[in-house]
Tab-separated table of C-alpha atoms and ligand atoms in Angstrom:
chain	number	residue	atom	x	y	z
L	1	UNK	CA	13.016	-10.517	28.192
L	2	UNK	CA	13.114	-11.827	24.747
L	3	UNK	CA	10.152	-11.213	22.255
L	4	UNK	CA	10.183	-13.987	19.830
L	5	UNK	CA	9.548	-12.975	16.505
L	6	UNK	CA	10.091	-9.105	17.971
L	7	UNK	CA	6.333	-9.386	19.010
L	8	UNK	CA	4.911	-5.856	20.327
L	9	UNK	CA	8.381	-4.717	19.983
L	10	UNK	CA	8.279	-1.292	18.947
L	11	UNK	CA	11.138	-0.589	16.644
L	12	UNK	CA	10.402	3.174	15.027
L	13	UNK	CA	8.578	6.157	15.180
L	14	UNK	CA	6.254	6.478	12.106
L	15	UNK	CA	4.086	8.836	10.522
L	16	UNK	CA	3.553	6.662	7.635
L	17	UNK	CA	0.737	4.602	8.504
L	18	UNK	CA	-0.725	3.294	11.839
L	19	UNK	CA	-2.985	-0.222	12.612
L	20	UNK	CA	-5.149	-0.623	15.445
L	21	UNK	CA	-5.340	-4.958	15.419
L	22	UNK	CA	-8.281	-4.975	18.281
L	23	UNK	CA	-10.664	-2.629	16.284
L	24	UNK	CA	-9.023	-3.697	12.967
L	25	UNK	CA	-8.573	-0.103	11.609
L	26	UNK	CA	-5.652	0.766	9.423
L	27	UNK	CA	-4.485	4.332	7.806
L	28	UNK	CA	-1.787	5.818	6.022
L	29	UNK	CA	-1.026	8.995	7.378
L	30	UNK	CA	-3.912	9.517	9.363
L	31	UNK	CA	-6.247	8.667	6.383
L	32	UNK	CA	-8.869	5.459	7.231
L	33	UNK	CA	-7.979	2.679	4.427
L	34	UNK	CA	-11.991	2.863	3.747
L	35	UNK	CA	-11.946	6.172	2.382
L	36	UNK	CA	-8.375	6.229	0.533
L	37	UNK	CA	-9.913	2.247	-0.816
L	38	UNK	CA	-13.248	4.065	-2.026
L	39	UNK	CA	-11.778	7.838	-2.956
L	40	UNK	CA	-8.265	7.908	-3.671
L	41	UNK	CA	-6.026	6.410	-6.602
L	42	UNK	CA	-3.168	4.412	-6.153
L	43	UNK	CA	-0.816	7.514	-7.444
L	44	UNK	CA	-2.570	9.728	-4.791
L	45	UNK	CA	-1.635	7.179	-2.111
L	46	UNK	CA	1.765	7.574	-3.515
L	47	UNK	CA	2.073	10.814	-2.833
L	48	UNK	CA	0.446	10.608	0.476
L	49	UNK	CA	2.738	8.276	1.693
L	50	UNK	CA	5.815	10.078	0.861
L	51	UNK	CA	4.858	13.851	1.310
L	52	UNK	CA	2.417	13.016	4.107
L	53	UNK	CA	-0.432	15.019	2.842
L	54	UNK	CA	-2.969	14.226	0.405
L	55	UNK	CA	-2.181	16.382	-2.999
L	56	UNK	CA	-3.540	19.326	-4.774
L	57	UNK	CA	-5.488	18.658	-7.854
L	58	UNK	CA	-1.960	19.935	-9.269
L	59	UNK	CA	0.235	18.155	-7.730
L	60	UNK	CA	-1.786	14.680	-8.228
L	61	UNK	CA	-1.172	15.610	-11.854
L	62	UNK	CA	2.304	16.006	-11.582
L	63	UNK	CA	2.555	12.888	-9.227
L	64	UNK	CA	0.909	10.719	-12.432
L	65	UNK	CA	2.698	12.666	-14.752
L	66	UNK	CA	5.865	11.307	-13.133
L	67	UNK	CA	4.694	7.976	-12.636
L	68	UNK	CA	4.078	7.581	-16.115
L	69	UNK	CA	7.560	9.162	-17.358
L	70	UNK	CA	9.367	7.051	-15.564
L	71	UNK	CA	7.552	3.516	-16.836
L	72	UNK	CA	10.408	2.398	-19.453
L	73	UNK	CA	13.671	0.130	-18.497
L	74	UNK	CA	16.635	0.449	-19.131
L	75	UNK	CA	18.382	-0.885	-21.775
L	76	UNK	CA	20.904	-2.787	-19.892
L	77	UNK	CA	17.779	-4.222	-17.849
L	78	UNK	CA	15.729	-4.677	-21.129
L	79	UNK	CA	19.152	-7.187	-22.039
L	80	UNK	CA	18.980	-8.990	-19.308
L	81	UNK	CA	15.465	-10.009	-19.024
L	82	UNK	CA	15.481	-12.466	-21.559
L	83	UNK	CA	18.043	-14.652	-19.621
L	84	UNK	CA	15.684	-13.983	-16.442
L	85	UNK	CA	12.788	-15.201	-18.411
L	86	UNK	CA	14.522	-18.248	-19.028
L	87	UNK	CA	15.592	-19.446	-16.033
L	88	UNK	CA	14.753	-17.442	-12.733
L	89	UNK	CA	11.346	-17.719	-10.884
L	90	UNK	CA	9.093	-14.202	-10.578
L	91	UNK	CA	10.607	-13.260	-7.396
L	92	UNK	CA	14.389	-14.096	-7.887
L	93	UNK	CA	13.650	-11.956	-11.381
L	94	UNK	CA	12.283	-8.730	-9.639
L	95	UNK	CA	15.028	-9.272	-6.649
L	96	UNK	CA	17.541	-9.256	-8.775
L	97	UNK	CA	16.632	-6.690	-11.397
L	98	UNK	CA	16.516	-4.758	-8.940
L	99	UNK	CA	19.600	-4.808	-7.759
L	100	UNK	CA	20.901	-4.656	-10.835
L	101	UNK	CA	19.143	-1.608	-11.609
L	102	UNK	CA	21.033	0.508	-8.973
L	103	UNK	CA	24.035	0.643	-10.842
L	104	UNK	CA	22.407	2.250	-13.905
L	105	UNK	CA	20.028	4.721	-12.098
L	106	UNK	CA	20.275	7.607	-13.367
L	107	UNK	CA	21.019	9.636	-9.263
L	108	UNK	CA	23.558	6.800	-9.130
L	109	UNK	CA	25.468	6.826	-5.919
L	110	UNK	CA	23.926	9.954	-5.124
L	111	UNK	CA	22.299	9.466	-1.588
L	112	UNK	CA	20.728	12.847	-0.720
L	113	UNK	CA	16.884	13.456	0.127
L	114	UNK	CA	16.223	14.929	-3.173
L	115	UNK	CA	17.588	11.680	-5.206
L	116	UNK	CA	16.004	9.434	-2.924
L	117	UNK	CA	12.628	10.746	-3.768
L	118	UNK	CA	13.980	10.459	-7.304
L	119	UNK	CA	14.794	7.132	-6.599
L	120	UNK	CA	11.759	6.139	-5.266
L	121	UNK	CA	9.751	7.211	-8.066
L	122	UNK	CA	11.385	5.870	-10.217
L	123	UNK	CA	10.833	2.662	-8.657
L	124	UNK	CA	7.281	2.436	-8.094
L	125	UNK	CA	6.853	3.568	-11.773
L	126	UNK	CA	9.324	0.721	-13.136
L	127	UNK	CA	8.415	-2.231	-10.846
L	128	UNK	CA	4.865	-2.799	-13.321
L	129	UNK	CA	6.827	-2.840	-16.336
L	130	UNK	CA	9.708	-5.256	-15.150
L	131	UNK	CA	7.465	-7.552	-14.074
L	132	UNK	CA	4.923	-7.702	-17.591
L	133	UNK	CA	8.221	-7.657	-19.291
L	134	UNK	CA	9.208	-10.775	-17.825
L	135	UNK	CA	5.827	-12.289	-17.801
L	136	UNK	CA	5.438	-11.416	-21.986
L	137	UNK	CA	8.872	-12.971	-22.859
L	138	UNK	CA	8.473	-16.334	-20.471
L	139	UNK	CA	5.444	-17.165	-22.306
L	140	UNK	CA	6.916	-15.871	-25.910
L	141	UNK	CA	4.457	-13.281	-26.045
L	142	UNK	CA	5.558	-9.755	-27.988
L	143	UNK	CA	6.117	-7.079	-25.346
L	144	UNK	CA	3.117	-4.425	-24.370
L	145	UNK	CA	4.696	-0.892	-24.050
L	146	UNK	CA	4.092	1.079	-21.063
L	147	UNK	CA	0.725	3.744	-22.398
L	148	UNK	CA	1.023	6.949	-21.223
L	149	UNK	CA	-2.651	7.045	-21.693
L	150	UNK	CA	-3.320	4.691	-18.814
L	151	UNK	CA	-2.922	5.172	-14.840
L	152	UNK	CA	-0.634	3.104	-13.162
L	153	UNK	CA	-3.018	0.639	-12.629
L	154	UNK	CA	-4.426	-0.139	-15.739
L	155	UNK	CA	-1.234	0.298	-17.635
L	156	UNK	CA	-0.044	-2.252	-15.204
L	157	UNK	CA	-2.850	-4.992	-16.011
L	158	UNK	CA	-2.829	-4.110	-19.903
L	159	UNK	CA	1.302	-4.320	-20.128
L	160	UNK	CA	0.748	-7.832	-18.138
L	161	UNK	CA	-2.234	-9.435	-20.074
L	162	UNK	CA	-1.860	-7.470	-22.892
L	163	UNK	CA	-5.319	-6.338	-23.446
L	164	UNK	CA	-6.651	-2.753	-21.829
L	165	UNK	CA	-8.406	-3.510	-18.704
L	166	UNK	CA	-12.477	-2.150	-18.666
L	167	UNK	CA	-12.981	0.336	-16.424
L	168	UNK	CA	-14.257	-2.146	-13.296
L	169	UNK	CA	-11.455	-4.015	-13.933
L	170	UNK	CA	-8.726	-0.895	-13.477
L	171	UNK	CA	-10.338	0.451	-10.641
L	172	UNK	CA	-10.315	-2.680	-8.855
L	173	UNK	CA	-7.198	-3.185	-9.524
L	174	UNK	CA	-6.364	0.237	-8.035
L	175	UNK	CA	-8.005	-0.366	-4.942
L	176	UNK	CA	-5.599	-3.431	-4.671
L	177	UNK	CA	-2.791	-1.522	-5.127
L	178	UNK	CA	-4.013	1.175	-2.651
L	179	UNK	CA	-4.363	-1.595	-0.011
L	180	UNK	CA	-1.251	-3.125	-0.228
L	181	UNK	CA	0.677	0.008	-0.369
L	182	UNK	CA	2.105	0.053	3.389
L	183	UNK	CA	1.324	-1.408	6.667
L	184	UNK	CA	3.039	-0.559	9.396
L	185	UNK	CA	6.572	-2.303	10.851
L	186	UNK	CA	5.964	-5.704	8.473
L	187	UNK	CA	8.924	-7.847	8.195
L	188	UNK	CA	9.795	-6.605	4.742
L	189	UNK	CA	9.677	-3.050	5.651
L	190	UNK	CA	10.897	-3.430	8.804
L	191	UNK	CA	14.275	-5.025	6.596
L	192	UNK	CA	14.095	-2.117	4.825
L	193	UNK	CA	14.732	0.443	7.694
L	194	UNK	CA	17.137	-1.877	9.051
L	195	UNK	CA	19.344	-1.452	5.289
L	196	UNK	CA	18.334	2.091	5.612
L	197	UNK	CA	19.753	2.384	9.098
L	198	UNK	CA	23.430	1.739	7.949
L	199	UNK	CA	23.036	4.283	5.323
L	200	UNK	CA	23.350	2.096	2.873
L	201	UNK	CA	21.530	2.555	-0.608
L	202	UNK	CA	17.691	2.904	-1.515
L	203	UNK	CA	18.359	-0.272	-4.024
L	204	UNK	CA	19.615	-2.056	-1.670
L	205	UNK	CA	16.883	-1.262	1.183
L	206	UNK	CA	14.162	-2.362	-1.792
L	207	UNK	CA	15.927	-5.242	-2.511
L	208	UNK	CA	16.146	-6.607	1.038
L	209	UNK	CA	12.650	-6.132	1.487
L	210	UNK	CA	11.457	-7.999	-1.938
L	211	UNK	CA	13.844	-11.129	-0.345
L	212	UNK	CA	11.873	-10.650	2.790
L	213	UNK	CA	8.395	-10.533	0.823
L	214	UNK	CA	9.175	-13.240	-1.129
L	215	UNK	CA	8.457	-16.029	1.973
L	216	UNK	CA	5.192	-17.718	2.688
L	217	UNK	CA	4.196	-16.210	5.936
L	218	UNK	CA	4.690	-12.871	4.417
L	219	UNK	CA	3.997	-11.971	1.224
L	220	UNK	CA	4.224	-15.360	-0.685
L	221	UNK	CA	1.073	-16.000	1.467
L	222	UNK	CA	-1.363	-15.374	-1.955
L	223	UNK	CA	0.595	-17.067	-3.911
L	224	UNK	CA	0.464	-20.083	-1.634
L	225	UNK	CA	-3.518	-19.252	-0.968
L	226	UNK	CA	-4.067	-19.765	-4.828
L	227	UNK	CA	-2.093	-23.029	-5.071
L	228	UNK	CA	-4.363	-24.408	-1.936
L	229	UNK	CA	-7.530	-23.394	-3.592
L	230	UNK	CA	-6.308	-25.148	-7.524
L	231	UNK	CA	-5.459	-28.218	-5.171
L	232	UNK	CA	-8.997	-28.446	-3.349
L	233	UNK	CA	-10.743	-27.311	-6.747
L	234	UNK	CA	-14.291	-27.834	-5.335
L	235	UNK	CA	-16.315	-26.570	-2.738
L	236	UNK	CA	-17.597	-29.636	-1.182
L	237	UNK	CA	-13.852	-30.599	-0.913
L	238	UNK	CA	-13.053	-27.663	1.407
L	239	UNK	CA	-14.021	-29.301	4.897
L	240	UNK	CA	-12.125	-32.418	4.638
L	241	UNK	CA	-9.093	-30.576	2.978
L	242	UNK	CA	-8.395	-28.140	5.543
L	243	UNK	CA	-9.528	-29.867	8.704
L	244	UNK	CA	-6.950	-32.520	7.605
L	245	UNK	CA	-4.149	-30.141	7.363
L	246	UNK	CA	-5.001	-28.639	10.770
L	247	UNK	CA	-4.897	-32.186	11.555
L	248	UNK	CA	-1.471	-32.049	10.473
L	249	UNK	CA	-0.810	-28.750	12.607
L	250	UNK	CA	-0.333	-26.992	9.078
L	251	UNK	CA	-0.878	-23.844	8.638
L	252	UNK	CA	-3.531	-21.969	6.545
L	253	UNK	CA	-1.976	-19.825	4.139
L	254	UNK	CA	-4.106	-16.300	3.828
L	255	UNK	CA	-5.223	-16.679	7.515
L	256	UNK	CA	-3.881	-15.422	11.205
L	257	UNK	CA	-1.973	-12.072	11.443
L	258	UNK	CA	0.483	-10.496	13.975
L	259	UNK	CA	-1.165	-7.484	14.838
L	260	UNK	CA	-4.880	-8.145	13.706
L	261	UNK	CA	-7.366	-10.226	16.263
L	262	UNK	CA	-10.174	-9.169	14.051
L	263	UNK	CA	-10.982	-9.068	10.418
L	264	UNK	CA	-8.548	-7.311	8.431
L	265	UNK	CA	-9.805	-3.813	6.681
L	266	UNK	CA	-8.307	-4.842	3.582
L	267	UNK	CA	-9.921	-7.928	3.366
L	268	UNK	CA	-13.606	-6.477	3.316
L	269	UNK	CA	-12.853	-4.783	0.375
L	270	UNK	CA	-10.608	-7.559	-0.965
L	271	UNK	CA	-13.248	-10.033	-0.373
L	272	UNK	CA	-16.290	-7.430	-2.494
L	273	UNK	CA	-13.712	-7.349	-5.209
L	274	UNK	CA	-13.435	-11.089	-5.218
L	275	UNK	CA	-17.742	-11.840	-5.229
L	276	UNK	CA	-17.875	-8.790	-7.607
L	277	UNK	CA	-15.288	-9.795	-10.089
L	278	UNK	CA	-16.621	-13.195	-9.953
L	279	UNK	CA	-19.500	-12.423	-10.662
L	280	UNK	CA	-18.986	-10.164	-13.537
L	281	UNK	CA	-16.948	-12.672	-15.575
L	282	UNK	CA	-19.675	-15.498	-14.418
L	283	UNK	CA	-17.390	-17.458	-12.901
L	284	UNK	CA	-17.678	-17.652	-8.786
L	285	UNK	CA	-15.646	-20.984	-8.553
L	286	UNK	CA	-12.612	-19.075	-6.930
L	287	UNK	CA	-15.169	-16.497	-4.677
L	288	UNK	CA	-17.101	-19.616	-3.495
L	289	UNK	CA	-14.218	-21.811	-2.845
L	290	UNK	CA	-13.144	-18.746	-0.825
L	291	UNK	CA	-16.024	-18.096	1.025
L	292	UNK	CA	-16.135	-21.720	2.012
L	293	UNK	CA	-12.602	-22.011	3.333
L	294	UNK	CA	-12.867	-18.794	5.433
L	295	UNK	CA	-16.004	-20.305	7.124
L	296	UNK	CA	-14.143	-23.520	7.875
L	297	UNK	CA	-11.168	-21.649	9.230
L	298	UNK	CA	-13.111	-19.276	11.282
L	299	UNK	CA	-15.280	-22.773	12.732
L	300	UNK	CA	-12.280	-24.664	13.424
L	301	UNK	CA	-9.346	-22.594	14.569
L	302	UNK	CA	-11.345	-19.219	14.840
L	303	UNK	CA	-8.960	-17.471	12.379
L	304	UNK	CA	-9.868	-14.552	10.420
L	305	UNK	CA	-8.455	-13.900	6.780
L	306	UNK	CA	-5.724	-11.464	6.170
L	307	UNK	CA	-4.717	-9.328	3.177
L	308	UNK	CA	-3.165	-12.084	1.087
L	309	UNK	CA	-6.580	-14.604	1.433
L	310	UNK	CA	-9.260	-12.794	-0.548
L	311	UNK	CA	-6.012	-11.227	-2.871
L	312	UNK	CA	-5.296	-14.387	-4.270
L	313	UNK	CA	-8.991	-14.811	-6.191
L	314	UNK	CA	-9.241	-10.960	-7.127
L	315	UNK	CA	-5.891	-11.267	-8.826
L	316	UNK	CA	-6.996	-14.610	-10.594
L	317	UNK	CA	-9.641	-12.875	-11.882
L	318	UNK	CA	-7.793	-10.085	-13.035
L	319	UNK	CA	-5.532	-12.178	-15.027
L	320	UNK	CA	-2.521	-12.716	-12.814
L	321	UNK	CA	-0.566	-15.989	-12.924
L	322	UNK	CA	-0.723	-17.254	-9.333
L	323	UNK	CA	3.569	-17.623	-9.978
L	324	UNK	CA	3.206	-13.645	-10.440
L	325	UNK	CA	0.925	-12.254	-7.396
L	326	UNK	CA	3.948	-11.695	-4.943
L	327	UNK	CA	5.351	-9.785	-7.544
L	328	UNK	CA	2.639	-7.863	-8.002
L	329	UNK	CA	2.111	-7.166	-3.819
L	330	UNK	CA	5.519	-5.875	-4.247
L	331	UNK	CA	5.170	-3.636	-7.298
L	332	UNK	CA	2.685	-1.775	-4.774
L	333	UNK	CA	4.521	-2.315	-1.127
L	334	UNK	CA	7.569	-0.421	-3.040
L	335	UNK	CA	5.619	2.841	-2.515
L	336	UNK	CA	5.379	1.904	1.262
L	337	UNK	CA	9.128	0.627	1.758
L	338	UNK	CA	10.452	3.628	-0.631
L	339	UNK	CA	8.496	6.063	1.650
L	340	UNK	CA	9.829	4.017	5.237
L	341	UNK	CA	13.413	4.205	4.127
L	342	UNK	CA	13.571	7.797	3.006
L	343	UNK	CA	11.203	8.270	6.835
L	344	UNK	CA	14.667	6.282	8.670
L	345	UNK	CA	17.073	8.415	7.034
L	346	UNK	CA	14.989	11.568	7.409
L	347	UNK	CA	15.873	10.928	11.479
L	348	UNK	CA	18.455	7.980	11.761
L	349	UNK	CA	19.855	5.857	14.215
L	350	UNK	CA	21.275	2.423	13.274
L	351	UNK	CA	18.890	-0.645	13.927
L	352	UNK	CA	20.890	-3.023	16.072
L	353	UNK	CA	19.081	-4.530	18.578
L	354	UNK	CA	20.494	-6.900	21.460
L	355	UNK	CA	20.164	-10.593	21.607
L	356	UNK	CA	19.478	-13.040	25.046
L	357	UNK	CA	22.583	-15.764	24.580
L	358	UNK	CA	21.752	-18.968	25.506
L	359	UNK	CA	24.294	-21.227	24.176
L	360	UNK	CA	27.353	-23.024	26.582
L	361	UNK	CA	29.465	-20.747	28.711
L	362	UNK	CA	33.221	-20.713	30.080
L	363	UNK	CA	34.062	-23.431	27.317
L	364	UNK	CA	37.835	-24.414	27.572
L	365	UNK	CA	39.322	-24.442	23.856
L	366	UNK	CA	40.767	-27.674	22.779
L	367	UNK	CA	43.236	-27.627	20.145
L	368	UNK	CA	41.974	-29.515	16.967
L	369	UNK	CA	44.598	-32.807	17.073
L	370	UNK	CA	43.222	-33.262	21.211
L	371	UNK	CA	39.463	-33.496	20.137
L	372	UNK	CA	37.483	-36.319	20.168
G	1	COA	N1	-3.358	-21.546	10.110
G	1	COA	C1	-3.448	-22.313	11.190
G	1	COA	N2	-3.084	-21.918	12.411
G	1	COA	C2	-2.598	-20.687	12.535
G	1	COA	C3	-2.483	-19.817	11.442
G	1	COA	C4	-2.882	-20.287	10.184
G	1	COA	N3	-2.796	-19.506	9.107
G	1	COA	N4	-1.985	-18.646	11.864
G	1	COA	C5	-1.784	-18.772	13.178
G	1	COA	N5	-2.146	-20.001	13.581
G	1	COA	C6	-2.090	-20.532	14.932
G	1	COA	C7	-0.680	-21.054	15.205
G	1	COA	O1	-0.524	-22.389	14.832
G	1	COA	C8	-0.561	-20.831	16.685
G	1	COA	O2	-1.291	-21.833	17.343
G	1	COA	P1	-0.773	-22.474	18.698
G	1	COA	O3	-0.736	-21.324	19.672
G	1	COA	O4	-1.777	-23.514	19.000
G	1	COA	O5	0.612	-22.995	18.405
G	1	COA	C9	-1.334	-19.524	16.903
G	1	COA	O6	-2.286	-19.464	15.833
G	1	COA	C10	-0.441	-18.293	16.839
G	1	COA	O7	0.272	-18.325	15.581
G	1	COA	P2	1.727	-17.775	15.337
G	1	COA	O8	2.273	-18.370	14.094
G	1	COA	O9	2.538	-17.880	16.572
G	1	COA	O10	1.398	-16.251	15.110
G	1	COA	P3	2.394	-15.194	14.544
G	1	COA	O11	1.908	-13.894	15.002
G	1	COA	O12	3.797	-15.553	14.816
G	1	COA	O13	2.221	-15.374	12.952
G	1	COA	C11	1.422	-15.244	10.795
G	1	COA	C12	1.439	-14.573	12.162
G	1	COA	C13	0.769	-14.293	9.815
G	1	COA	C14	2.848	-15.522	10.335
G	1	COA	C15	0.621	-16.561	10.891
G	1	COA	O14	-0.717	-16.279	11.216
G	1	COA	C16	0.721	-17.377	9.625
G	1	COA	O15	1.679	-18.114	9.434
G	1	COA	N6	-0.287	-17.240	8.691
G	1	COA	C17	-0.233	-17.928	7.436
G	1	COA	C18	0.672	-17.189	6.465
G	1	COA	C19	0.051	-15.904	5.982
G	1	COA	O16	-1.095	-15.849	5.598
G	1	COA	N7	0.886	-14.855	5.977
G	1	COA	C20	0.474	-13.552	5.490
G	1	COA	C21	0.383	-12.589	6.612
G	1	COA	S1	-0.322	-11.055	6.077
């Protein structure tokens, strides 16, 4: 029988992280996403997720140290953004450089474990600084150089906005990275083990899942969430906004999920980030809106809001262009697909699943000059 979508389809083993959608609990490697999203750092999830343990005090150091070395482009990338700047949108920019930067890693072809850690690494550390890069020279701003002072996430914000995030500002920020670092067999990483699977290349794995991020229903959802809430702009707006587009059997961007029929983990803490952040810079327009349109949602189509909903206001608060926040999902899921591909290949089979035809049978060719 055919799944649609490959609904409760299992389609790998995993020790990488685990959901359970009835009691909406989530973890990475055994690890609740409540106490890695109040105790651990985004560079400690890191290595979590790839060496399946949490890290000694030493080898968290050596994690950030690595994460840090790793930061600058290369030159031949460094060329090219300019032209990216000028004429390709945030994703199409990261999707590309990214492919691009495979033939000028430094492992090159070199497909063994060890260079596919390397490779992953190197990754995660680069994705923040390709994306301020191209944020700086769009808007003809000079460039912020990757500080080897900062953690990943502040270095991340400051290279981005410019300006060295407080300390409220970094953490949350790091607790948004933490969150979005893996979840389960999504569509992107599911891509990814599917690139994996032919033993093809970790750039190319990373790349396929960035072009499966990119869409609405999946990551582009808090992108899409931010647009919705510029659009209804006021509270008292909300009700007649979205009841008219469920009128219109649209759909609600930031709300539903596959796997969750209850609230979302990440969303608590998403959602505290939003009110707190709001609150801090005195400016709850984008919390309250929020609020509002999750109540309507939940009254009319009894929907709860996923990771991408609350996302959308925390990263407008931190800064982030709405244009940029996929981007930004991505420069954290990296750690999650990095650590999924180098998982497939650890044990691989190629993905290659069957289909149900249901097109004609027994047709009897006609020769082109006979048909109708
Ligand atoms: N707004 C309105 N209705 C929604 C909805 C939403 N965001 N999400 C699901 N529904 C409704 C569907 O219309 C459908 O109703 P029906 O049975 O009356 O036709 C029902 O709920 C099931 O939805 P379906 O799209 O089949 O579920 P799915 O498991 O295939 O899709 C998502 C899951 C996430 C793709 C879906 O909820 C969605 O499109 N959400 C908006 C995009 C989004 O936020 N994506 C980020 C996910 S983290």
């Amino acid at each position: 029988m055919t799944e649609k979508g490959l609904a409760d389809v299992v389609a790998a083993e995993t020790a990488v992280s685990d959901i359970d959608g009835k009691l909406g609990k989530l973890w990475y490697v055994g690890y609740d996403i409540h106490d890695l999203a109040t105790y651990s750092t985004f560079e400690e999830t890191v290595f979590l997720l790839h060496q399946k343990r949490l890290p000694t005090r030493e080898e968290l150091e050596e994690t950030e140290a690595r994460l840090t070395e790793e930061r600058e482009l290369d030159q031949w990338l460094q060329d090219l953004m300019p032209t990216f700047a000028e004429v390709a949108s945030p994703m199409s920019m990261l999707r590309t450089s990214i492919s691009a930067a495979s033939a000028y890693d430094p492992d090159g072809w070199d497909q063994s474990a060890e260079a596919n850690e390397r490779k992953a690494y190197r990754l995660i550390a680069r994705f923040p600084t390709l994306i301020a890069t191209f944020e700086r020279l769009r808007n003809g701003k000079e460039l912020a150089a990757p500080n080897p002072k900062l953690p990943h996430a502040a270095n991340f914000l400051a290279m981005l906005t410019g300006e060295e995030p407080d300390e409220e500002e970094a953490r949350a920020f790091d607790i948004c990275l933490i969150l979005h670092a893996d979840h389960t067999m999504n569509a992107s990483t599911f891509v990814a083990r599917v690139v994996a699977s032919t033993l093809s290349d970790m750039h190319s794995a990373i790349t396929a899942a960035i072009a499966a991020l990119k869409g609405p229903l999946h990551g582009g959802a808090n992108e899409a969430t931010m647009k919705m809430m510029e659009e209804i702009g006021e509270v008292d707006k909300v009700e007649p906004y979205i009841k008219e587009m469920l009128g219109r059997k649209e759909k609600i961007m930031g709300f539903g999920h596959r796997v969750y029929k209850t609230e979302d983990p990440r969303a608590t803490h998403l959602r505290r980030l939003s009110r707190e952040l709001g609150q801090r810079k005195g400016d709850t327009r984008w919390y309250d809106l929020s609020e509002r349109i999750e109540k309507v949602v939940m009254d009319e189509k009894g929907l709860y809001p996923n990771v991408d909903f609350y996302a959308a206001s925390v990263y407008h608060y931190l800064g982030i262009p709405t244009d940029l926040m996929t981007c930004v999902f991505s420069a954290s899921r990296v750690s999650g697909w990095s650590a999924h591909v180098r998982e497939q290949l650890s044990d691989n089979r190629l993905i290659r699943p069957e289909s149900d035809y249901i097109g004609p049978t027994n047709q009897e060719y006609v020769p082109v000059e006979e048909r109708q």
